[in-house]
Coordinates of C-alpha atoms in Angstrom, one line a residue:
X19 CA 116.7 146.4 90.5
X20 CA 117.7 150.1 90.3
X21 CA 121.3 151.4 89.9
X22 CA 120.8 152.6 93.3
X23 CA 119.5 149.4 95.1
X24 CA 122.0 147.5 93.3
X25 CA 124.8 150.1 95.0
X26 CA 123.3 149.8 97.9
X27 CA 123.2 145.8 97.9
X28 CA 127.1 145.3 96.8
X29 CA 127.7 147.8 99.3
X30 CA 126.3 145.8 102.2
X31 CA 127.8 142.4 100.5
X32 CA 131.1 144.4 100.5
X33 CA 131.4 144.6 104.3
X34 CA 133.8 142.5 106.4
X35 CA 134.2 138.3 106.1
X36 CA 130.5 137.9 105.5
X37 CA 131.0 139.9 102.7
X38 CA 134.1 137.9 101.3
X39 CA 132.2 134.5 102.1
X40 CA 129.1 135.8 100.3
X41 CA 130.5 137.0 97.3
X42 CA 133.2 134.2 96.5
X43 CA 130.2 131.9 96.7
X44 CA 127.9 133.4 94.4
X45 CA 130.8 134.5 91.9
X46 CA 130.3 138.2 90.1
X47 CA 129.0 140.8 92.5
X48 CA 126.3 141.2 89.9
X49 CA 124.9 138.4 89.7
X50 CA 124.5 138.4 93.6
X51 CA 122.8 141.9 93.2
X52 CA 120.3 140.9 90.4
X53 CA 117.6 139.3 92.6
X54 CA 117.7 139.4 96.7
X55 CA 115.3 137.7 98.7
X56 CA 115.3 138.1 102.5
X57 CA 113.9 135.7 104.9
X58 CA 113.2 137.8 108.1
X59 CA 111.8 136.8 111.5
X60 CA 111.2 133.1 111.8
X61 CA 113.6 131.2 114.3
X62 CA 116.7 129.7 112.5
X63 CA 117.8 126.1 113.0
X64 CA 120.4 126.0 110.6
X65 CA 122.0 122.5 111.3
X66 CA 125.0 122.8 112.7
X67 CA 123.7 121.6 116.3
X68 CA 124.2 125.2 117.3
X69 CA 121.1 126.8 119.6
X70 CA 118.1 127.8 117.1
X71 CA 118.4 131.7 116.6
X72 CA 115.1 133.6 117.1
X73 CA 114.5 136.6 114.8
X74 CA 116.7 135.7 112.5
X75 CA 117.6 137.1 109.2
X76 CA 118.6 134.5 106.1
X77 CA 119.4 136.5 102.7
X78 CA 119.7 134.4 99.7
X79 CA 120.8 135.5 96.0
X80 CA 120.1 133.3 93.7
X81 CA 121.3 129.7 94.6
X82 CA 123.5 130.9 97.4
X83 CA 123.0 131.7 101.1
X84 CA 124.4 135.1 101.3
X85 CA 123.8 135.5 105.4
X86 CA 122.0 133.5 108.1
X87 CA 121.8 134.7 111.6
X88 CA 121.1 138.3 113.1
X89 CA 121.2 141.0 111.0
X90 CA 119.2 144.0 111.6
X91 CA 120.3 146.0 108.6
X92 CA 119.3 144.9 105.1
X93 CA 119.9 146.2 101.8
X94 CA 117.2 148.7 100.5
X95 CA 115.1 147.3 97.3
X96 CA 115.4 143.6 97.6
X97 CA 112.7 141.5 98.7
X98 CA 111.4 140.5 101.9
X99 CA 109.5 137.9 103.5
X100 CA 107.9 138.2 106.6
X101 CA 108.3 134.9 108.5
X102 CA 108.0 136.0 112.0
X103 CA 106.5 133.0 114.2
X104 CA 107.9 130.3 111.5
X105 CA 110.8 128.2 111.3
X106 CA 113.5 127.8 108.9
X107 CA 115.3 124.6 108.6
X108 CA 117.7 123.4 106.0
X109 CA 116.5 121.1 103.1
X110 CA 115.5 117.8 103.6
X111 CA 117.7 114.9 101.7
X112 CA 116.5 111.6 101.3
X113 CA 119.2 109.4 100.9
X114 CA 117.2 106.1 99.8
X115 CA 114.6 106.9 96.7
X116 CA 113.5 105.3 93.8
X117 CA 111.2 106.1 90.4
X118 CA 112.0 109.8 90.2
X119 CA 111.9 109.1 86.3
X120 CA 108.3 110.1 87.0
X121 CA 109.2 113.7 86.4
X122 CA 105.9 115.3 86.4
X123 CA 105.0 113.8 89.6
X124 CA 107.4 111.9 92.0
X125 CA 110.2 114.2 90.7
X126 CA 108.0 117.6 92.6
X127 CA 106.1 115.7 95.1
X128 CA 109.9 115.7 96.6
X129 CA 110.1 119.4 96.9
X130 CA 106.8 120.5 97.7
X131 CA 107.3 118.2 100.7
X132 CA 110.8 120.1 101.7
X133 CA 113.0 117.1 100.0
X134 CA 115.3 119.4 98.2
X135 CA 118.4 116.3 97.4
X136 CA 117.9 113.2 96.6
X137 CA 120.1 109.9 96.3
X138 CA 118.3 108.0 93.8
X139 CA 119.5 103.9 94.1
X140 CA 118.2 102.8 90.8
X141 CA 120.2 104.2 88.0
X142 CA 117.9 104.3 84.7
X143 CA 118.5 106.0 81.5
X144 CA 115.0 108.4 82.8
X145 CA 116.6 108.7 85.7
X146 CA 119.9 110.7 84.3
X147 CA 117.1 112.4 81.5
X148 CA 115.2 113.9 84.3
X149 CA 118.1 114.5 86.2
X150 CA 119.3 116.8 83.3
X151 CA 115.8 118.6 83.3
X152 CA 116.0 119.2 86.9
X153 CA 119.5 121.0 86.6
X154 CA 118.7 122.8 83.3
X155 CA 115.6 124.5 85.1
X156 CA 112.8 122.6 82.5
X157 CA 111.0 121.1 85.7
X158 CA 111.2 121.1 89.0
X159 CA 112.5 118.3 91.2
X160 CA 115.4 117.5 94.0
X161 CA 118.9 117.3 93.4
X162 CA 120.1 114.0 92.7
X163 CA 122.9 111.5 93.1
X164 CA 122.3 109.2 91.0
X165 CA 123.3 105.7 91.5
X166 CA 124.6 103.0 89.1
X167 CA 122.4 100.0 87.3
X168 CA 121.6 97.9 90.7
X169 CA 124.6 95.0 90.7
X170 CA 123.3 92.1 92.4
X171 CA 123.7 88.1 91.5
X172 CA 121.8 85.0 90.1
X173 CA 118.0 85.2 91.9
X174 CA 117.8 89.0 90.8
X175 CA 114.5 90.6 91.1
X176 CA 115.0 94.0 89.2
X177 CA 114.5 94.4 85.8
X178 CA 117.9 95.4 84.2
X179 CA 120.2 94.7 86.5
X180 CA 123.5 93.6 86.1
X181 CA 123.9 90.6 87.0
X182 CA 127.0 89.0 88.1
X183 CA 128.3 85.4 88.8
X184 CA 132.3 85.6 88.7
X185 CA 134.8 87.5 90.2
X186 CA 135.9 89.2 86.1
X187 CA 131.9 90.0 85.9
X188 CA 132.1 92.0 88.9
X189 CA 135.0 93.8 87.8
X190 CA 133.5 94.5 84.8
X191 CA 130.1 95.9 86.4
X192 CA 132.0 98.0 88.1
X193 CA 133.7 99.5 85.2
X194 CA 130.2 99.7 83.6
X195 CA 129.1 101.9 86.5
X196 CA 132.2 104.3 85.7
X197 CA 131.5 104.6 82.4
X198 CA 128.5 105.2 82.9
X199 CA 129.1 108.2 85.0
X200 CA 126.9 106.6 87.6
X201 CA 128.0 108.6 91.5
X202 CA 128.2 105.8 93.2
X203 CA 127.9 101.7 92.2
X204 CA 124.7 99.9 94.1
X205 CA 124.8 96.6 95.1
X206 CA 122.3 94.4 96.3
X207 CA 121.5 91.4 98.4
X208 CA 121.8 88.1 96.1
X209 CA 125.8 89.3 95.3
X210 CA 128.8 86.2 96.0
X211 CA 130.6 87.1 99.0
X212 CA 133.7 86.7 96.3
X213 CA 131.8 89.4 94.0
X214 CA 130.9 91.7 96.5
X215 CA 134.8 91.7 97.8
X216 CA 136.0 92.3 94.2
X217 CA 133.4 95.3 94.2
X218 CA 134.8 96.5 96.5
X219 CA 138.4 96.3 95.5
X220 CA 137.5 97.3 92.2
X221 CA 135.6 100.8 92.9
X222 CA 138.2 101.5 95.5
X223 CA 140.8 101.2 92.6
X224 CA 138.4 103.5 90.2
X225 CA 137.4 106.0 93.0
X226 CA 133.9 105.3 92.9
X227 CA 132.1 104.6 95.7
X228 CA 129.7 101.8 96.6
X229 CA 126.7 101.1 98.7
X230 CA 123.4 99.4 99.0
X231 CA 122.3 96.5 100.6
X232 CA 124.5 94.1 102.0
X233 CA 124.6 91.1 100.3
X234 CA 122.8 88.5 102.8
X235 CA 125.3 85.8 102.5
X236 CA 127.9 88.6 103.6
X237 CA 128.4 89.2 107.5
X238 CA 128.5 93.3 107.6
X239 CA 132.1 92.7 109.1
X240 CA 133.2 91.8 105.8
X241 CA 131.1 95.1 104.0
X242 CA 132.7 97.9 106.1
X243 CA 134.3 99.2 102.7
X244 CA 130.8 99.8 101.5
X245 CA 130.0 103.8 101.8
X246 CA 126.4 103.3 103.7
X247 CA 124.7 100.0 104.6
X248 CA 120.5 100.1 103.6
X249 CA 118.0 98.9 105.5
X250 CA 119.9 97.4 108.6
X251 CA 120.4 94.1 106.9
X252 CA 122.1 91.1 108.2
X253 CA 123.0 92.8 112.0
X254 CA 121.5 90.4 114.0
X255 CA 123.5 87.6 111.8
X256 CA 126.7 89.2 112.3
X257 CA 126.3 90.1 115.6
X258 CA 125.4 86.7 116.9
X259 CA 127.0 84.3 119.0
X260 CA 126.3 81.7 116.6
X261 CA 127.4 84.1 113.7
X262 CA 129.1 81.3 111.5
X263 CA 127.8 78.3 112.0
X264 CA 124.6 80.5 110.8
X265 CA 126.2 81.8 107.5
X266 CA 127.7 78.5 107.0
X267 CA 123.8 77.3 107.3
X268 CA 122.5 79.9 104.8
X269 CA 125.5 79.1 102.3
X270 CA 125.2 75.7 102.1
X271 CA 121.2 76.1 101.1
X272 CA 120.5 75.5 97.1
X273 CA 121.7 78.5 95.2
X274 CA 118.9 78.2 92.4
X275 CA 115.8 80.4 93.0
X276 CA 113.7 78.1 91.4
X277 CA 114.7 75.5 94.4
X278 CA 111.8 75.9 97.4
X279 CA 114.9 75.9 99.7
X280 CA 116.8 78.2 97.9
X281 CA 119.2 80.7 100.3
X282 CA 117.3 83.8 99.7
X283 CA 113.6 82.7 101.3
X284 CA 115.4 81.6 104.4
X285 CA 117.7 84.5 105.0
X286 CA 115.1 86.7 106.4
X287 CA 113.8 84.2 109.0
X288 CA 117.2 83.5 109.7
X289 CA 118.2 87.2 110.3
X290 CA 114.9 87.1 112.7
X291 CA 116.2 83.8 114.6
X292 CA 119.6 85.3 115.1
X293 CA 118.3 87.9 117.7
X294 CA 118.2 85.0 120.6
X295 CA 121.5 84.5 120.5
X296 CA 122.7 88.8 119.5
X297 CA 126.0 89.4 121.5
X298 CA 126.5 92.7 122.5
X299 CA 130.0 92.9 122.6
X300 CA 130.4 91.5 119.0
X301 CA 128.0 94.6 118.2
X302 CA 130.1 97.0 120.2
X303 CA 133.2 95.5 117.9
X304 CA 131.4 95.9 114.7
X305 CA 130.2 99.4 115.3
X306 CA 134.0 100.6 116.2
X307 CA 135.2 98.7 112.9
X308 CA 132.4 101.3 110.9
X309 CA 133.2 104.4 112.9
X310 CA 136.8 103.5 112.1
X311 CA 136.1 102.9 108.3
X312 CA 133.7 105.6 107.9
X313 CA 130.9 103.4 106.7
X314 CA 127.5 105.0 107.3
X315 CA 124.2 103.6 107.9
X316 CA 120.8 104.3 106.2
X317 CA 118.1 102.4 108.1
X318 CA 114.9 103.1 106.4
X319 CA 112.5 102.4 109.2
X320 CA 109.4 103.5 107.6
X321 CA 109.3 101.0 104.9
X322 CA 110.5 98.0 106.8
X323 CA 107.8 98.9 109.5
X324 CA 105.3 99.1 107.0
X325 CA 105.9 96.0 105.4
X326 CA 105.8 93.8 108.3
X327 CA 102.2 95.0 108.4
X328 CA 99.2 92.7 106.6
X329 CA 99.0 93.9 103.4
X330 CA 95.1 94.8 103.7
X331 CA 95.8 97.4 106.6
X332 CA 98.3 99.0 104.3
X333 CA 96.0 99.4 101.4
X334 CA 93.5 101.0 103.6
X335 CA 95.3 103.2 105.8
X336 CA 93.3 106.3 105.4
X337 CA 96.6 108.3 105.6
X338 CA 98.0 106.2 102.5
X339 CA 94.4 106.2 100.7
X340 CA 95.0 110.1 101.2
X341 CA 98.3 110.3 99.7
X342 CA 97.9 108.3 96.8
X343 CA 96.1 110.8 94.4
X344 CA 99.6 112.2 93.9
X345 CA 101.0 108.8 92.5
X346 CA 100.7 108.4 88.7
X347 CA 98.1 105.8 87.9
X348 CA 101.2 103.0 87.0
X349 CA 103.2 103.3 89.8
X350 CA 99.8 103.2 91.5
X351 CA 99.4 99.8 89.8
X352 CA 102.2 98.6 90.2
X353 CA 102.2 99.0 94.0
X354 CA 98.7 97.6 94.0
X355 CA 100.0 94.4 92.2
X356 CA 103.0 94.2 95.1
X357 CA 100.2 94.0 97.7
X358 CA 97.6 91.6 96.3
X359 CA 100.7 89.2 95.4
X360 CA 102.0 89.5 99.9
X361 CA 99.9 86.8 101.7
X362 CA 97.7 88.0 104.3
X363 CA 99.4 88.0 107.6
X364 CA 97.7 86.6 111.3
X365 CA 97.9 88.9 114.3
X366 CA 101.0 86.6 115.4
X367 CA 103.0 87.2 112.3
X368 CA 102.5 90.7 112.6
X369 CA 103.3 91.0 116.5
X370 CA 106.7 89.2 115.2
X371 CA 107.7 90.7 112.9
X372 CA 106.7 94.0 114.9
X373 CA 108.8 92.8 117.6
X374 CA 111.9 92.4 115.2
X375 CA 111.5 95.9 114.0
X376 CA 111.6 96.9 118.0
X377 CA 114.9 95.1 118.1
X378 CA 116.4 96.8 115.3
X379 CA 115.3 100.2 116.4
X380 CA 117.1 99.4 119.6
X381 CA 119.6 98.0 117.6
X382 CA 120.0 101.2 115.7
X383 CA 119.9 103.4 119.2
X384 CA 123.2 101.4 120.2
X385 CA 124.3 102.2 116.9
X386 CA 124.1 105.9 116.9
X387 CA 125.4 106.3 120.6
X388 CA 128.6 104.4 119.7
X389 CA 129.0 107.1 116.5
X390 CA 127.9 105.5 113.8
X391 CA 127.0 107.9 111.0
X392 CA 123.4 107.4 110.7
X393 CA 121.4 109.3 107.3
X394 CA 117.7 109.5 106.7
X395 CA 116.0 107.5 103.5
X396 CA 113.2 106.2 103.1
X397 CA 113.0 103.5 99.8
X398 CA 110.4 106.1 98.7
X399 CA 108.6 105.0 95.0
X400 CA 108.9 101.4 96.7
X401 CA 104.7 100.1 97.5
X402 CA 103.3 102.6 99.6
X403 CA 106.7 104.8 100.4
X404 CA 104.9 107.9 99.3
X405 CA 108.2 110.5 98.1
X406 CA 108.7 113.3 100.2
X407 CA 105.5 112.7 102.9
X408 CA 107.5 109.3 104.1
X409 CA 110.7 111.1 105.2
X410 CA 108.4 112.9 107.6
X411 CA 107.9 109.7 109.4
X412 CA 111.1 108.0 108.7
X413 CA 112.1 111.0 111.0
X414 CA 109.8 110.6 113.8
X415 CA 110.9 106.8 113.7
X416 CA 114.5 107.8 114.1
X417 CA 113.4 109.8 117.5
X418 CA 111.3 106.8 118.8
X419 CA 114.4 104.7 117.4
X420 CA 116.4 107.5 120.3
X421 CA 117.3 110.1 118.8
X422 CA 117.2 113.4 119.7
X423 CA 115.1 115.6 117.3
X424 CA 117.7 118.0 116.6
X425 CA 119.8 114.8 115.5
X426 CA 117.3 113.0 113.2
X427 CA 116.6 116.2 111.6
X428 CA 120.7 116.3 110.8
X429 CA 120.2 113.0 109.7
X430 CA 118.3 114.0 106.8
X431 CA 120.4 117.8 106.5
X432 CA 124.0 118.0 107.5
X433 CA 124.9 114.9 108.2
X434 CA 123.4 113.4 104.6
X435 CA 125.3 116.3 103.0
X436 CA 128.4 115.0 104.7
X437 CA 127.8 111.4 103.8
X438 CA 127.2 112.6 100.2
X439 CA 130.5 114.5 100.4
X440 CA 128.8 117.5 99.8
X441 CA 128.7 119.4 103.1
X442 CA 130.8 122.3 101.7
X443 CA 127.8 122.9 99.5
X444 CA 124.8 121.5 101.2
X445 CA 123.4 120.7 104.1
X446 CA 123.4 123.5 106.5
X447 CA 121.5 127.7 106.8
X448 CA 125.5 129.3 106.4
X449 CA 126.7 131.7 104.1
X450 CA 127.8 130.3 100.9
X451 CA 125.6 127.2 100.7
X452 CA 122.7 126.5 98.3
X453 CA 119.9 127.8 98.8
X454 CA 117.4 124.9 99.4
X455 CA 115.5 125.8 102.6
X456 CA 112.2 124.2 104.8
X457 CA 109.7 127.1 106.3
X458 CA 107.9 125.0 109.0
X459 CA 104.6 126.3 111.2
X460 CA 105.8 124.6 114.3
X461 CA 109.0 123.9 116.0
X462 CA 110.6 120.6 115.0
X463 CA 113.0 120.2 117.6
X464 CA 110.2 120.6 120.4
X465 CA 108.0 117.9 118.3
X466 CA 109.8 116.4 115.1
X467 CA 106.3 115.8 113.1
X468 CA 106.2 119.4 112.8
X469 CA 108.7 118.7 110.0
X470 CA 105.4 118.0 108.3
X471 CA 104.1 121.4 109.2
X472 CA 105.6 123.4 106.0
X473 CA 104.6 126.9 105.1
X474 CA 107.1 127.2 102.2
X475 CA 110.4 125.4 100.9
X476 CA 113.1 127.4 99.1
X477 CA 114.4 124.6 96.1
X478 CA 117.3 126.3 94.5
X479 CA 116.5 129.7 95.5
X480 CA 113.1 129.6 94.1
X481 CA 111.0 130.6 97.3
X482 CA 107.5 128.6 96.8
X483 CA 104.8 129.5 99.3
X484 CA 101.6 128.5 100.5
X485 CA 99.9 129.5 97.3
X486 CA 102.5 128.4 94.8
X487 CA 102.7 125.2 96.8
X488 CA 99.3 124.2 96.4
X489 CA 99.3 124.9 92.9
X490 CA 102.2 122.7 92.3
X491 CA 100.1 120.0 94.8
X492 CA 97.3 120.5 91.8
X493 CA 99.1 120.0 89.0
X494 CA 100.9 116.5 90.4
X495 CA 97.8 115.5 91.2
X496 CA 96.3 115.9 87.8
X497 CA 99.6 115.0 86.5
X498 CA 99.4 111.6 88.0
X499 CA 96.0 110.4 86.0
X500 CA 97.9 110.2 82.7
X501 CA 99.3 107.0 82.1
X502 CA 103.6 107.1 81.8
X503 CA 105.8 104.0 80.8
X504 CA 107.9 103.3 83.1
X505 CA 110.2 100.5 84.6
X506 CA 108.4 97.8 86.6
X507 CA 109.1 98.1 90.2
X508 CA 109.8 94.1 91.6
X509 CA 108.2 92.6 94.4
X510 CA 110.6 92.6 97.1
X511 CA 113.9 91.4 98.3
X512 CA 114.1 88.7 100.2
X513 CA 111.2 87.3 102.5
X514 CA 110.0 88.6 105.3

């Protein structure tokens, strides 16, 4: 850039608030003048909940939003993008991943797909490596909160976890995850309802959060310190009428997974027999207790609505066949070994356990409309969770779940920033945040699959369009015929 152009540019930063708000963000007015794009034309739905803006005009420098909205004069030698007849959304975050250690493909598949930010709920050793590539600029991938080991108890089904049996154990995972620099501690179903409560007091004393699953044998009453709850677990169970004469049930079942009764085959059919007898004012209680507590709620719909599928219809969905060129030929494996080890299901186990997932996505409507926080994920890297297509449809499931479009897509933008803590930085098309952008064909809040519809994604300022897009698609896809060592992903939690 010229002497002149860069005059010109500090000069128009310079002027009024916006100029303030645009300049403390990206730090020395030189660095904010040493490479300009501007995103003119496409309608702006910047994630606030305000009303899209048409024509709009979003200038970035850098990794910073410098402006978003209408501004008809730009500075002179920068560059410009033509995007009249698109839309520009914020970037996508998926709050619920897993295997992004597979740098070359998983890690880009994210972005190329509009999944800018990641929360990552298996903390691995490859996991903070290729997070530290990411940031240093040597490939290109999400960013990533990055959770601890998982913590879970006897019966645990991921490899490397820390497992737990007494209270001092618990306390000492914890400390574990802190020294570890994990962001948050992760917890899973087969934890003591005494471990998971010194968990909690424990990362409450060391300012770390917690979330995950919670733990089957504990009613979500008791789990309203935990930051987000995945996969709507145990809500039906706490929310019946019969509540504890059901947990009593499931506690007093053997404790040893080698037992054919033990607790953690049964807790899913339980979960599934508790719907009879669901009260709706205990829900109405328990969803004021986690407004009040501020504990959030990541449902993943997608995968759980996949798996109660046969597991023949989900190797041969011709969408999933399609998909799967872009998964490296281990993880490929690995998911193919899940599915030949799941019994075939009959039409009747299916329409079950399809009927279930109806009654948690009402469930989940009741949920949101009382003002629970709810944030997209998806379990993508999981058997057939394909990273950034699946948070496509875990958003059209949240609007047939009844949310608005305009409110799913803030489940997986401004509201996941804000669960993350990070909604000063993230999260929203304003002045001052990163720069990690969705350029969509369609309108998304007419028809939310038109998420799907992307034209370009700006990750970290870096603008990739069509062309630069499918290049990137080509190189995961040849990426992912080299064989990479990597962590074996288990079979499952508990049954379904």
């Amino acid at each position: 850039m010229g002497d002149v152009a860069r005059r010109d540019v500090l000069s128009w930063l310079g002027k009024g608030a916006l100029g303030a708000v645009a300049l403390g963000a990206v730090g020395q007015p030189a660095e904010a003048a040493g490479g300009v794009t501007v995103l003119r034309g496409a309608t702006l739905i910047d994630g606030t909940g305000r009303a899209p803006t048409r024509d709009s005009t979003v200038v970035l420098a850098g990794d910073r939003i410098l402006a978003a909205g209408h501004h008809r004069e730009i500075p002179r030698g920068v560059r410009v993008i033509d995007l009249a007849g698109k839309y520009v959304i914020p970037g996508l975050w998926d709050l619920h991943t897993h295997a992004t250690f597979f740098e070359n493909t998983v890690a880009p598949l994210h972005v190329v797909q509009g999944v800018t930010g990641i929360r990552e709920m298996w903390g691995q050793p490859e996991t903070h490596e290729t997070r530290r590539r990411i940031e240093s600029g040597e490939t290109l991938g999400p960013r990533m909160v990055v959770a601890s080991t998982i913590v879970d108890g006897p019966g645990a089904i991921w490899p490397g976890a820390d497992v737990v049996s007494t209270p001092a154990e618990a306390r000492a995972a914890v400390r574990r995850a802190k020294d570890a620099r994990a962001d948050f501690v992760k917890v899973y179903s087969f934890l003591s309802p005494e471990c998971h409560a010194v968990i909690a007091e424990e990362a409450r004393r060391l300012r770390i959060p917690f979330a995950g699953h919670v733990p089957a044998r504990v009613p979500v009453q008791d789990a309203l310190a935990q930051h987000t709850h995945e996969h709507l677990y145990n809500l039906f169970t706490s929310t019946s009428d019969d509540a504890d004469s059901l947990y009593a049930r499931l506690r007093a079942l053997p404790g040893d997974p080698a037992d054919p009764n033990w607790w953690g085959r049964h807790a899913g059919r339980i979960e599934r027999e508790a719907v009879a007898t669901h009260s709706p004012a205990r829900a109405r209680e328990l969803f004021a207790a986690m407004v009040r507590n501020g504990t959030w709620q990541s449902p993943t719909l997608f995968v759980e609505r996949n798996m109660s599928r046969s597991p023949e219809d989900i190797t041969n969905d011709p969408t999933a066949l399609e998909r799967m060129r872009y998964i490296p030929v281990d993880l490929r494996a690995q998911w193919q070994a899940i599915m030949s080890g799941r019994p075939t299901r009959t039409p009747e186990e299916v329409a079950e356990l399809r009927k279930f997932g109806d009654a948690r996505m009402r469930l989940l409507q009741q949920m949101h409309a009382a003002g629970v926080g709810v944030v997209a994920g998806t379990d993508a890297g999981f058997a057939y969770v394909f990273p950034g297509f699946s948070l496509h449809d875990e958003l059209a499931l949240l609007v047939r779940a009844g949310l608005t479009p305009d409110q799913a897509l803030r489940s997986a933008t401004s509201e996941a920033a804000r669960c993350l803590g990070r909604e000063h930085e993230s999260g929203t098309v304003t002045p001052g945040k990163q720069a990690d952008l969705v350029v969509l064909d369609a309108d998304p809040l007419r028809d939310i699959t038109n998420v799907s519809r992307i034209h370009a994604v700006v990750s970290r300022g870096r603008y990739l369009g069509p062309a630069e897009r499918t290049r990137i698609l080509h190189e995961i896809e040849a990426a992912a015929q080299e064989p990479v060592d990597a962590p074996v992903t288990p079979l499952g939690c508990c049954v379904h």
